[in-house]
Amino acid sequence: MIMKKIVILLVLLISLSAGLYWQTPIQHWWQELNQPALPKAAVFKPAAGDSTNEEPGVQIEPSVALAPADSAAEPVKPDASQLPVAYNLDVPFTPQAPQADWNEIFKEACEEASALMVHYYYAGKIFTPETAEAEILKMVSWQKDNWGGHFDLSASRTAELITQFLGYKKIEVLDHPTIKEIKGHIFHSRPVIIPAAGRELGNPYFRSPGPVYHMLVIKGYTATQFITNDPGTKRGQDFLYDYEVLLAAMHDWDGADIEQGAKLALVIYPEK
């Protein structure tokens, strides 16, 4: 009788362990199965006067000051009725650890990966794991040479990196961006980079408990969700976040309490 109880207990323990082991893969499969169809991704087409360089260049001083969101130059105030219900940009994707090597460098490389995804979109290029890793390491090396190390980057510091290393002349800093404002930039072929409190995003693919600070790219939208390229996971391509979730999690790095960080976003303009 005792032996029978032991056998039953072992069977139950094995069943429970198997259930826990397969729980996460099953959840991932179910989420992918139920992801809605996305709008066709639009390839970037440079407007007259736009130019993009094939390779990142090093520019020691920014040639143009960063433009705040309320700048008189090219304000984005689209009429909501003029925006399509859904829109999507063909932004190439790379995780911040392109070859799944999550060492300290790549754990902190979401800013570099986000900037590179927008850069490659404007340049009409695609990533391989090797090229993505090499590009990230070049950006990290530049920071060590010029800033004395590789650290979490605030929105303004990320904008400096994009201007000085990648050579873009105009970075717009959006203060408390609205859903309509973000959509307007997307519709005008400008992806939006978002700094965020990573653990507020609720991304099931993050290694628990998730990053304290994170950065990602909004590349499109549906009627209720933003379409993102989230470099924090290999499954981050076209990852969907509810509008409210992403706006609530939007916080800039302040070096202390991420939840008190300002609600900012970055827009890179394609001109060089």
Tab-separated table of C-alpha atoms in Angstrom:
chain	number	residue	atom	x	y	z
A	1	MET	CA	0.000	0.000	0.000
A	2	ILE	CA	2.820	2.363	0.935
A	3	MET	CA	4.660	1.506	-2.265
A	4	LYS	CA	1.535	2.286	-4.300
A	5	LYS	CA	1.250	5.714	-2.672
A	6	ILE	CA	4.906	6.412	-3.398
A	7	VAL	CA	4.442	5.481	-7.057
A	8	ILE	CA	1.372	7.711	-7.341
A	9	LEU	CA	3.252	10.582	-5.695
A	10	LEU	CA	6.173	10.173	-8.099
A	11	VAL	CA	3.831	10.161	-11.083
A	12	LEU	CA	2.183	13.350	-9.831
A	13	LEU	CA	5.540	15.042	-9.289
A	14	ILE	CA	6.749	14.053	-12.753
A	15	SER	CA	3.505	15.294	-14.310
A	16	LEU	CA	3.758	18.593	-12.428
A	17	SER	CA	7.389	19.071	-13.469
A	18	ALA	CA	6.554	18.318	-17.097
A	19	GLY	CA	3.669	20.770	-16.974
A	20	LEU	CA	5.899	23.538	-15.614
A	21	TYR	CA	8.619	22.731	-18.160
A	22	TRP	CA	6.234	22.972	-21.106
A	23	GLN	CA	4.156	25.864	-19.744
A	24	THR	CA	6.295	28.650	-21.214
A	25	PRO	CA	6.739	27.085	-24.705
A	26	ILE	CA	2.995	26.448	-24.845
A	27	GLN	CA	2.272	30.063	-23.863
A	28	HIS	CA	4.668	31.316	-26.556
A	29	TRP	CA	3.076	29.036	-29.173
A	30	TRP	CA	-0.410	30.208	-28.226
A	31	GLN	CA	0.559	33.888	-28.373
A	32	GLU	CA	2.165	33.487	-31.785
A	33	LEU	CA	-0.812	31.512	-33.056
A	34	ASN	CA	-3.206	34.269	-31.995
A	35	GLN	CA	-1.200	37.241	-33.261
A	36	PRO	CA	-3.395	39.223	-35.652
A	37	ALA	CA	-2.420	39.816	-39.259
A	38	LEU	CA	-0.302	42.956	-39.553
A	39	PRO	CA	-0.512	45.612	-42.271
A	40	LYS	CA	1.991	45.217	-45.097
A	41	ALA	CA	5.315	46.797	-44.148
A	42	ALA	CA	6.271	49.886	-46.163
A	43	VAL	CA	9.849	50.189	-47.437
A	44	PHE	CA	11.551	53.538	-46.830
A	45	LYS	CA	11.646	55.807	-49.876
A	46	PRO	CA	13.881	58.871	-49.445
A	47	ALA	CA	12.192	62.163	-50.197
A	48	ALA	CA	13.863	64.743	-52.398
A	49	GLY	CA	16.891	66.092	-50.569
A	50	ASP	CA	17.177	63.162	-48.177
A	51	SER	CA	20.426	61.251	-48.130
A	52	THR	CA	21.719	58.280	-46.199
A	53	ASN	CA	25.238	56.948	-46.015
A	54	GLU	CA	25.936	53.268	-46.373
A	55	GLU	CA	28.278	53.038	-43.380
A	56	PRO	CA	28.176	54.806	-39.990
A	57	GLY	CA	30.604	57.694	-39.763
A	58	VAL	CA	32.187	59.259	-36.706
A	59	GLN	CA	31.380	62.927	-36.224
A	60	ILE	CA	32.965	64.306	-33.062
A	61	GLU	CA	30.628	67.273	-32.638
A	62	PRO	CA	26.918	67.382	-33.557
A	63	SER	CA	26.440	69.562	-36.610
A	64	VAL	CA	22.930	70.544	-35.570
A	65	ALA	CA	21.431	70.959	-32.120
A	66	LEU	CA	18.815	68.448	-31.040
A	67	ALA	CA	15.327	69.600	-31.932
A	68	PRO	CA	12.681	69.466	-29.176
A	69	ALA	CA	9.182	68.346	-30.026
A	70	ASP	CA	7.816	71.902	-29.916
A	71	SER	CA	10.378	73.127	-32.444
A	72	ALA	CA	8.925	75.266	-35.210
A	73	ALA	CA	10.604	73.052	-37.797
A	74	GLU	CA	8.280	70.504	-39.357
A	75	PRO	CA	5.848	69.972	-36.474
A	76	VAL	CA	3.906	66.726	-36.696
A	77	LYS	CA	0.273	67.509	-35.979
A	78	PRO	CA	-1.694	65.258	-38.316
A	79	ASP	CA	-5.439	65.259	-38.363
A	80	ALA	CA	-6.471	61.905	-36.879
A	81	SER	CA	-8.982	61.473	-39.694
A	82	GLN	CA	-6.128	61.585	-42.234
A	83	LEU	CA	-4.202	58.699	-40.689
A	84	PRO	CA	-4.890	55.131	-41.812
A	85	VAL	CA	-6.335	52.796	-39.197
A	86	ALA	CA	-3.200	50.654	-39.387
A	87	TYR	CA	0.270	51.289	-40.763
A	88	ASN	CA	3.587	49.462	-40.666
A	89	LEU	CA	7.168	50.251	-41.677
A	90	ASP	CA	9.620	47.673	-42.990
A	91	VAL	CA	12.218	48.249	-40.264
A	92	PRO	CA	14.833	45.462	-40.165
A	93	PHE	CA	15.158	43.647	-36.845
A	94	THR	CA	18.048	42.606	-34.684
A	95	PRO	CA	18.044	41.567	-31.045
A	96	GLN	CA	20.545	43.381	-28.870
A	97	ALA	CA	22.424	40.076	-28.507
A	98	PRO	CA	22.498	39.139	-32.211
A	99	GLN	CA	24.296	35.832	-31.650
A	100	ALA	CA	22.546	35.016	-28.364
A	101	ASP	CA	25.603	35.946	-26.297
A	102	TRP	CA	24.002	37.769	-23.380
A	103	ASN	CA	27.201	39.015	-21.777
A	104	GLU	CA	27.376	42.399	-20.030
A	105	ILE	CA	27.969	44.292	-23.269
A	106	PHE	CA	24.886	42.942	-25.005
A	107	LYS	CA	22.711	43.057	-21.892
A	108	GLU	CA	23.158	46.828	-22.085
A	109	ALA	CA	22.924	47.193	-25.872
A	110	CYS	CA	19.221	47.925	-26.390
A	111	GLU	CA	20.000	51.570	-27.157
A	112	GLU	CA	22.555	50.678	-29.824
A	113	ALA	CA	20.306	48.031	-31.363
A	114	SER	CA	17.344	50.431	-31.498
A	115	ALA	CA	19.385	53.155	-33.187
A	116	LEU	CA	20.845	50.676	-35.675
A	117	MET	CA	17.427	49.327	-36.653
A	118	VAL	CA	16.287	52.819	-37.640
A	119	HIS	CA	19.618	53.494	-39.372
A	120	TYR	CA	19.377	50.289	-41.414
A	121	TYR	CA	15.769	51.124	-42.316
A	122	TYR	CA	16.825	54.475	-43.778
A	123	ALA	CA	19.814	52.878	-45.519
A	124	GLY	CA	17.720	50.075	-47.039
A	125	LYS	CA	19.926	47.420	-45.448
A	126	ILE	CA	19.242	44.197	-43.573
A	127	PHE	CA	21.080	42.559	-40.695
A	128	THR	CA	22.889	39.299	-40.345
A	129	PRO	CA	23.790	38.219	-36.803
A	130	GLU	CA	27.437	38.862	-37.644
A	131	THR	CA	26.956	42.361	-39.061
A	132	ALA	CA	24.594	43.368	-36.254
A	133	GLU	CA	27.056	42.239	-33.587
A	134	ALA	CA	29.929	44.021	-35.323
A	135	GLU	CA	27.907	47.253	-35.589
A	136	ILE	CA	26.945	47.157	-31.907
A	137	LEU	CA	30.540	46.513	-30.850
A	138	LYS	CA	31.734	49.483	-32.944
A	139	MET	CA	29.237	51.734	-31.173
A	140	VAL	CA	30.283	50.396	-27.773
A	141	SER	CA	33.957	50.906	-28.615
A	142	TRP	CA	33.263	54.492	-29.674
A	143	GLN	CA	31.523	55.179	-26.353
A	144	LYS	CA	34.451	53.758	-24.400
A	145	ASP	CA	36.891	55.911	-26.370
A	146	ASN	CA	34.834	59.105	-26.159
A	147	TRP	CA	32.744	58.761	-22.995
A	148	GLY	CA	34.931	56.566	-20.852
A	149	GLY	CA	32.697	53.512	-20.728
A	150	HIS	CA	29.556	51.716	-21.830
A	151	PHE	CA	26.576	52.714	-19.701
A	152	ASP	CA	22.789	52.923	-19.784
A	153	LEU	CA	21.962	55.835	-22.076
A	154	SER	CA	19.206	58.344	-21.473
A	155	ALA	CA	17.174	59.607	-24.415
A	156	SER	CA	19.359	62.700	-24.774
A	157	ARG	CA	22.564	60.673	-24.540
A	158	THR	CA	21.227	58.221	-27.130
A	159	ALA	CA	20.457	61.172	-29.391
A	160	GLU	CA	24.056	62.349	-29.011
A	161	LEU	CA	25.318	58.892	-29.954
A	162	ILE	CA	23.098	58.808	-33.035
A	163	THR	CA	24.210	62.281	-34.110
A	164	GLN	CA	27.906	61.890	-33.408
A	165	PHE	CA	28.450	58.263	-34.427
A	166	LEU	CA	25.810	57.636	-37.093
A	167	GLY	CA	25.962	61.169	-38.484
A	168	TYR	CA	22.282	62.166	-38.499
A	169	LYS	CA	21.707	65.914	-38.347
A	170	LYS	CA	18.317	66.074	-36.686
A	171	ILE	CA	16.930	64.127	-33.756
A	172	GLU	CA	13.551	65.234	-32.442
A	173	VAL	CA	12.888	64.717	-28.739
A	174	LEU	CA	9.184	64.160	-28.077
A	175	ASP	CA	7.994	65.161	-24.608
A	176	HIS	CA	4.920	63.203	-23.442
A	177	PRO	CA	4.143	62.014	-26.985
A	178	THR	CA	0.534	61.155	-27.689
A	179	ILE	CA	-0.708	58.142	-29.613
A	180	LYS	CA	-1.666	60.413	-32.511
A	181	GLU	CA	1.750	62.081	-32.533
A	182	ILE	CA	3.538	58.732	-32.662
A	183	LYS	CA	1.217	57.547	-35.429
A	184	GLY	CA	1.935	60.729	-37.374
A	185	HIS	CA	5.660	60.066	-37.378
A	186	ILE	CA	5.122	56.444	-38.396
A	187	PHE	CA	2.858	57.522	-41.255
A	188	HIS	CA	5.591	59.929	-42.406
A	189	SER	CA	8.081	57.021	-42.518
A	190	ARG	CA	9.880	57.889	-39.283
A	191	PRO	CA	10.152	55.087	-36.696
A	192	VAL	CA	9.947	56.202	-33.058
A	193	ILE	CA	12.468	55.095	-30.415
A	194	ILE	CA	11.030	54.625	-26.928
A	195	PRO	CA	12.927	54.465	-23.606
A	196	ALA	CA	10.970	52.444	-21.061
A	197	ALA	CA	10.812	50.883	-17.631
A	198	GLY	CA	11.362	47.383	-18.970
A	199	ARG	CA	9.567	45.514	-16.218
A	200	GLU	CA	6.388	47.503	-16.845
A	201	LEU	CA	6.187	46.261	-20.430
A	202	GLY	CA	5.083	42.766	-19.422
A	203	ASN	CA	6.881	41.120	-22.337
A	204	PRO	CA	6.583	37.354	-21.734
A	205	TYR	CA	9.785	36.689	-23.685
A	206	PHE	CA	12.011	38.708	-21.358
A	207	ARG	CA	14.144	36.714	-18.980
A	208	SER	CA	12.425	37.230	-15.607
A	209	PRO	CA	12.092	39.778	-14.087
A	210	GLY	CA	13.044	41.749	-17.196
A	211	PRO	CA	15.335	44.764	-17.642
A	212	VAL	CA	15.002	47.731	-15.304
A	213	TYR	CA	15.643	50.068	-18.236
A	214	HIS	CA	14.971	49.279	-21.866
A	215	MET	CA	14.727	50.841	-25.304
A	216	LEU	CA	12.797	49.703	-28.392
A	217	VAL	CA	11.473	50.897	-31.743
A	218	ILE	CA	7.859	51.588	-32.670
A	219	LYS	CA	7.566	50.754	-36.375
A	220	GLY	CA	3.815	50.663	-36.888
A	221	TYR	CA	0.389	50.457	-35.348
A	222	THR	CA	-2.969	48.723	-35.560
A	223	ALA	CA	-6.306	49.974	-34.278
A	224	THR	CA	-5.370	49.150	-30.677
A	225	GLN	CA	-1.655	48.301	-30.537
A	226	PHE	CA	1.789	49.536	-31.485
A	227	ILE	CA	3.911	47.290	-33.708
A	228	THR	CA	7.457	47.262	-32.365
A	229	ASN	CA	10.882	45.844	-32.971
A	230	ASP	CA	11.899	44.987	-29.411
A	231	PRO	CA	15.614	44.107	-29.247
A	232	GLY	CA	15.286	42.598	-25.768
A	233	THR	CA	14.326	39.191	-27.162
A	234	LYS	CA	14.953	37.161	-30.300
A	235	ARG	CA	11.149	37.100	-30.678
A	236	GLY	CA	10.952	40.889	-30.673
A	237	GLN	CA	10.255	41.421	-34.377
A	238	ASP	CA	6.752	42.872	-34.914
A	239	PHE	CA	5.994	42.488	-31.207
A	240	LEU	CA	2.660	44.067	-30.284
A	241	TYR	CA	2.112	46.276	-27.240
A	242	ASP	CA	-1.226	47.798	-26.309
A	243	TYR	CA	-1.152	51.586	-26.618
A	244	GLU	CA	-1.804	52.061	-22.905
A	245	VAL	CA	0.875	49.575	-21.837
A	246	LEU	CA	3.632	51.197	-23.870
A	247	LEU	CA	2.695	54.756	-22.921
A	248	ALA	CA	2.525	53.822	-19.236
A	249	ALA	CA	5.928	52.092	-19.376
A	250	MET	CA	7.563	54.985	-21.240
A	251	HIS	CA	10.223	56.389	-18.893
A	252	ASP	CA	13.608	57.888	-19.616
A	253	TRP	CA	16.696	56.755	-17.694
A	254	ASP	CA	17.386	59.101	-14.777
A	255	GLY	CA	20.059	57.089	-12.999
A	256	ALA	CA	17.958	56.529	-9.899
A	257	ASP	CA	14.248	55.679	-10.019
A	258	ILE	CA	13.237	54.581	-13.507
A	259	GLU	CA	9.540	55.004	-12.736
A	260	GLN	CA	10.161	58.713	-12.177
A	261	GLY	CA	11.895	59.111	-15.528
A	262	ALA	CA	10.392	61.583	-17.981
A	263	LYS	CA	8.105	60.355	-20.747
A	264	LEU	CA	10.224	60.991	-23.823
A	265	ALA	CA	10.695	59.510	-27.271
A	266	LEU	CA	13.207	60.004	-30.072
A	267	VAL	CA	12.655	60.484	-33.790
A	268	ILE	CA	15.593	60.315	-36.183
A	269	TYR	CA	15.111	62.306	-39.380
A	270	PRO	CA	16.722	60.652	-42.425
A	271	GLU	CA	18.712	63.669	-43.615
A	272	LYS	CA	22.480	63.495	-43.177
